[in-house]
Amino acid sequence: MVAKRVPLIAGNWKMNLDHLQSIAFVQKLAWSLKDAKHTYDTVEVAVFPPFTDLRSVQTLVSADKYELTFGGQDVSAFDSGAYTGEISGAFLKSLDCTYVIIGHSERRTLHHEGDDEIAAKVAAAIRHDLVPVLCVGETADDLEKHGPSAVPVAQLKAALAGVTAGADIVVAYEPVWAIGSGQAATPEQAEQVAGQLRLTLVELIGQDAADATRILYGGSVKSSNIAGFMRQPNVDGALVGGASLDLAEFSSIVQFQKHVGT
Ligand code: 13P
């Protein structure tokens, strides 16, 4: 039987909002979602603030019992030691992080992270009982040269090379050309790649885990285009960048079920 996947709407804040701003934002988000609760069925909402905000977000979410999950935007491949500037998965776990983003295209490009490092980070996340949100996606050049799925599928295989069957992961398909460009993929493009990613997951982690894995689309997601993505059978949510910093927009994206029927 195919597992029912709870949709996940995740906000990647990137390097935006300091810890004081994060408190105000998370409070308002939680209130707006509480008010809207009756308008949608189950959906999981996660935020990915900068590291320096995580303690504030943890305190708020646990004290006020907000139905929000959260995680870091990166993790070290190492557990502790002389790695100046790095953050251990153990530290993220002790702050109640559920998730950690790994392999975002901005880290692949700006920090030259390659497949081996990303695979080591995925292993580190799993070692610390964090769910990796593994980002994969092709550049415009890759798309032209290799078609839509080849690069994301290759990145997925490389990142999960050391992962055992049954692993609990989230995959985010984020075409690099769609990130921050205002030009999202079409829902059909997202579904085509997500379908290929799921078939690859069957080979890598087995049928049951592949059926249970949430595959998100990311890249210029807004309230006006979320419904199209959420109608696709293999797209189980979104990783939202810019629009996740706009409370009204993000709250409306979370309530995508209001738009799906329209
Ligand atoms: P935008 O939603 O700003 O295009 O960013 C997507 C992204 O990079 C999420 O990780």
Coordinates of C-alpha atoms and ligand atoms in Angstrom, one line a residue:
M1 CA 0.0 0.0 0.0
V2 CA 1.3 3.4 -0.9
A3 CA 2.0 5.6 2.2
K4 CA 0.0 8.8 2.7
R5 CA 2.5 11.6 2.7
V6 CA 1.7 14.7 4.9
P7 CA 2.5 17.8 2.7
L8 CA 5.4 19.8 4.0
I9 CA 5.6 23.6 3.4
A10 CA 9.0 24.8 4.4
G11 CA 10.4 28.3 4.6
N12 CA 14.2 28.7 3.9
W13 CA 14.9 32.1 5.4
K14 CA 18.5 32.0 4.0
M15 CA 20.6 34.9 5.6
N16 CA 17.5 37.0 6.6
L17 CA 15.9 37.9 10.0
D18 CA 18.0 38.1 13.2
H19 CA 17.0 36.4 16.4
L20 CA 14.7 39.3 17.5
Q21 CA 13.0 39.4 14.1
S22 CA 12.7 35.7 14.1
I23 CA 10.7 35.8 17.4
A24 CA 8.2 38.4 16.0
F25 CA 7.9 36.5 12.7
V26 CA 7.3 33.0 14.2
Q27 CA 4.7 34.4 16.7
K28 CA 2.8 36.1 13.9
L29 CA 3.0 33.0 11.7
A30 CA 1.8 30.7 14.4
W31 CA -1.2 33.0 15.2
S32 CA -2.1 33.3 11.5
L33 CA -2.0 29.6 11.1
K34 CA -4.1 29.0 14.2
D35 CA -6.8 31.2 12.9
A36 CA -6.7 29.4 9.6
K37 CA -6.6 25.9 11.0
H38 CA -10.2 25.1 10.2
T39 CA -9.6 25.9 6.5
Y40 CA -7.2 23.1 5.7
D41 CA -6.5 19.5 6.5
T42 CA -3.2 18.3 7.8
V43 CA -0.1 20.1 6.5
E44 CA 3.3 20.3 8.2
V45 CA 4.9 23.8 8.4
A46 CA 8.6 24.1 8.9
V47 CA 11.0 27.1 9.1
F48 CA 14.7 27.2 8.5
P49 CA 16.1 30.3 10.2
P50 CA 19.8 31.2 10.5
F51 CA 21.8 29.3 13.2
T52 CA 21.8 32.3 15.5
D53 CA 18.0 32.3 15.6
L54 CA 17.5 28.6 16.4
R55 CA 17.6 28.9 20.2
S56 CA 15.0 31.7 20.1
V57 CA 12.7 29.8 17.8
Q58 CA 13.1 26.6 19.9
T59 CA 12.1 28.5 23.1
L60 CA 9.1 30.0 21.5
V61 CA 7.8 26.9 19.8
S62 CA 8.2 24.7 22.9
A63 CA 6.8 27.3 25.4
D64 CA 3.8 28.1 23.3
K65 CA 3.3 24.7 21.8
Y66 CA 3.3 26.0 18.3
E67 CA 2.6 23.4 15.7
L68 CA 5.8 24.2 13.7
T69 CA 8.9 22.3 13.0
F70 CA 12.3 23.8 12.3
G71 CA 15.8 23.1 11.3
G72 CA 19.2 24.4 10.3
Q73 CA 20.3 25.5 6.9
D74 CA 23.5 23.4 6.9
V75 CA 25.4 21.0 9.1
S76 CA 29.0 20.0 9.4
A77 CA 30.1 16.6 8.2
F78 CA 32.0 16.3 11.4
D79 CA 30.7 15.8 15.0
S80 CA 33.0 18.0 17.0
G81 CA 36.6 19.4 17.0
A82 CA 38.8 21.9 15.3
Y83 CA 36.4 23.0 12.6
T84 CA 36.1 26.8 13.0
G85 CA 32.8 28.2 12.0
E86 CA 31.1 24.8 11.6
I87 CA 28.0 23.6 13.4
S88 CA 27.6 20.0 14.5
G89 CA 24.5 17.9 14.0
A90 CA 24.6 17.2 17.7
F91 CA 24.1 20.9 18.4
L92 CA 21.2 21.1 16.1
K93 CA 19.6 18.1 17.7
S94 CA 20.0 19.5 21.1
L95 CA 18.0 22.6 20.0
D96 CA 15.2 20.3 18.9
C97 CA 15.7 20.7 15.2
T98 CA 13.8 18.1 13.2
Y99 CA 15.4 18.8 9.9
V100 CA 18.5 20.2 8.3
I101 CA 18.9 21.5 4.7
I102 CA 21.8 20.0 2.9
G103 CA 23.2 20.7 -0.6
H104 CA 21.4 23.9 -1.3
S105 CA 22.5 25.2 -4.7
E106 CA 23.8 28.4 -3.0
R107 CA 26.2 26.2 -0.9
R108 CA 27.1 24.1 -3.9
T109 CA 28.0 27.2 -5.8
L110 CA 29.2 29.8 -3.3
H111 CA 30.9 27.4 -1.0
H112 CA 31.9 24.9 -3.6
E113 CA 30.3 21.9 -1.9
G114 CA 30.7 18.8 -4.0
D115 CA 28.9 15.4 -4.0
D116 CA 31.3 13.8 -1.5
E117 CA 30.9 16.6 1.1
I118 CA 27.2 16.6 0.6
A119 CA 27.0 12.8 1.1
A120 CA 29.1 13.2 4.3
K121 CA 26.7 15.8 5.6
V122 CA 23.7 13.6 4.8
A123 CA 25.4 10.8 6.8
A124 CA 26.1 13.2 9.7
A125 CA 22.5 14.4 9.8
I126 CA 21.2 10.8 10.0
R127 CA 23.8 10.0 12.6
H128 CA 22.4 12.7 14.8
D129 CA 18.7 11.7 14.1
L130 CA 18.0 14.8 12.0
V131 CA 16.0 14.5 8.8
P132 CA 18.1 15.8 5.8
V133 CA 16.3 18.0 3.4
L134 CA 18.5 17.2 0.5
C135 CA 18.4 19.8 -2.3
V136 CA 19.0 18.8 -5.9
G137 CA 18.6 20.7 -9.1
E138 CA 20.0 21.6 -12.5
T139 CA 21.3 24.9 -13.9
A140 CA 19.9 26.4 -17.1
D141 CA 23.0 25.1 -18.8
D142 CA 22.5 21.5 -17.5
L143 CA 18.9 21.7 -18.6
E144 CA 19.9 22.6 -22.1
K145 CA 22.7 20.0 -22.3
H146 CA 21.3 17.0 -20.4
G147 CA 17.5 17.5 -20.1
P148 CA 15.6 18.0 -16.9
S149 CA 16.2 14.9 -14.8
A150 CA 19.8 13.8 -15.4
V151 CA 21.6 16.2 -13.0
P152 CA 19.1 16.0 -10.1
V153 CA 19.0 12.2 -10.3
A154 CA 22.8 12.0 -10.3
Q155 CA 23.0 14.4 -7.4
L156 CA 20.5 12.3 -5.5
K157 CA 22.4 9.1 -6.1
A158 CA 25.7 10.7 -5.0
A159 CA 24.2 12.2 -1.9
L160 CA 22.6 9.0 -0.7
A161 CA 25.4 6.6 -1.7
G162 CA 26.1 5.7 1.9
V163 CA 22.5 5.7 3.1
T164 CA 20.8 2.5 4.1
A165 CA 17.3 1.2 3.0
G166 CA 14.5 2.8 4.9
A167 CA 16.2 6.1 5.6
D168 CA 14.0 9.0 6.6
I169 CA 14.8 11.9 4.3
V170 CA 13.1 14.8 2.4
V171 CA 14.2 15.7 -1.1
A172 CA 13.8 19.2 -2.5
Y173 CA 13.9 19.6 -6.3
E174 CA 15.1 23.1 -6.8
P175 CA 16.0 24.0 -10.4
V176 CA 18.8 26.6 -10.0
W177 CA 17.4 28.7 -12.8
A178 CA 14.1 29.0 -10.9
I179 CA 15.6 30.1 -7.6
G180 CA 15.0 33.8 -6.9
S181 CA 14.3 34.4 -10.5
G182 CA 10.6 34.9 -10.4
Q183 CA 10.4 32.2 -13.1
A184 CA 9.2 29.0 -11.5
A185 CA 9.2 25.6 -13.2
T186 CA 5.8 24.6 -14.5
P187 CA 3.9 22.1 -12.4
E188 CA 4.4 19.5 -15.2
Q189 CA 8.2 20.1 -15.2
A190 CA 8.3 19.7 -11.4
E191 CA 6.2 16.5 -11.6
Q192 CA 8.4 15.0 -14.3
V193 CA 11.6 15.4 -12.3
A194 CA 9.9 14.5 -9.0
G195 CA 8.7 11.3 -10.6
Q196 CA 12.2 10.4 -11.7
L197 CA 13.6 11.2 -8.3
R198 CA 11.0 8.9 -6.7
L199 CA 11.9 6.0 -9.0
T200 CA 15.6 6.6 -8.1
L201 CA 14.7 6.6 -4.4
V202 CA 13.1 3.1 -4.9
E203 CA 16.5 1.8 -6.0
L204 CA 18.4 3.6 -3.2
I205 CA 16.3 3.2 -0.1
G206 CA 13.6 0.7 -1.1
Q207 CA 9.9 0.9 -2.2
D208 CA 8.4 1.7 1.2
A209 CA 10.8 4.4 2.1
A210 CA 10.5 5.9 -1.4
D211 CA 6.7 5.9 -1.1
A212 CA 7.0 7.7 2.3
T213 CA 9.6 10.3 1.2
R214 CA 8.3 13.8 0.7
I215 CA 9.6 15.4 -2.5
L216 CA 9.3 19.2 -2.4
Y217 CA 9.5 21.7 -5.3
G218 CA 11.4 24.9 -4.7
G219 CA 12.1 27.9 -6.9
S220 CA 10.0 31.1 -7.0
V221 CA 7.0 29.5 -5.2
K222 CA 4.3 32.0 -4.4
S223 CA 0.7 31.8 -3.2
S224 CA -0.4 32.3 -6.9
N225 CA 1.4 29.2 -8.2
I226 CA 1.5 26.8 -5.2
A227 CA -1.8 25.1 -6.1
G228 CA -0.4 23.8 -9.5
F229 CA 2.5 22.1 -7.8
M230 CA 0.4 20.6 -5.0
R231 CA -1.9 19.0 -7.6
Q232 CA 1.0 16.8 -8.9
P233 CA 1.1 13.3 -7.5
N234 CA 4.8 13.3 -6.8
V235 CA 5.1 16.8 -5.4
D236 CA 4.5 16.8 -1.6
G237 CA 5.2 20.3 -0.7
A238 CA 7.4 23.3 -1.3
L239 CA 10.7 24.8 -0.1
V240 CA 10.0 28.5 -0.2
G241 CA 12.7 31.2 -0.2
G242 CA 11.8 34.8 -0.7
A243 CA 8.0 34.3 -0.2
S244 CA 8.7 32.6 3.2
L245 CA 9.8 36.0 4.6
D246 CA 6.4 37.6 3.7
L247 CA 4.0 36.6 6.4
A248 CA 0.8 36.9 4.3
E249 CA 2.3 35.2 1.4
F250 CA 3.8 32.3 3.4
S251 CA 0.6 31.8 5.3
S252 CA -1.4 31.7 2.1
I253 CA 1.0 29.2 0.6
V254 CA 0.5 27.0 3.7
Q255 CA -3.2 27.2 3.1
F256 CA -2.7 25.9 -0.5
Q257 CA -5.7 23.6 -0.1
K258 CA -7.9 26.7 -0.4
H259 CA -6.5 27.3 -3.9
V260 CA -6.1 23.7 -5.1
G261 CA -9.8 23.2 -5.9
T262 CA -9.9 26.5 -7.8
Ligands
13P1 P1 13.0 31.4 -3.9 O1 11.6 30.9 -3.4 O2 13.3 32.8 -3.4 O3 13.1 31.2 -5.4 O4 14.1 30.4 -3.3 C1 14.0 29.1 -3.3 C2 15.0 28.4 -2.5 O5 16.2 28.6 -2.7 C3 14.5 27.7 -1.3 O6 15.5 26.9 -0.7

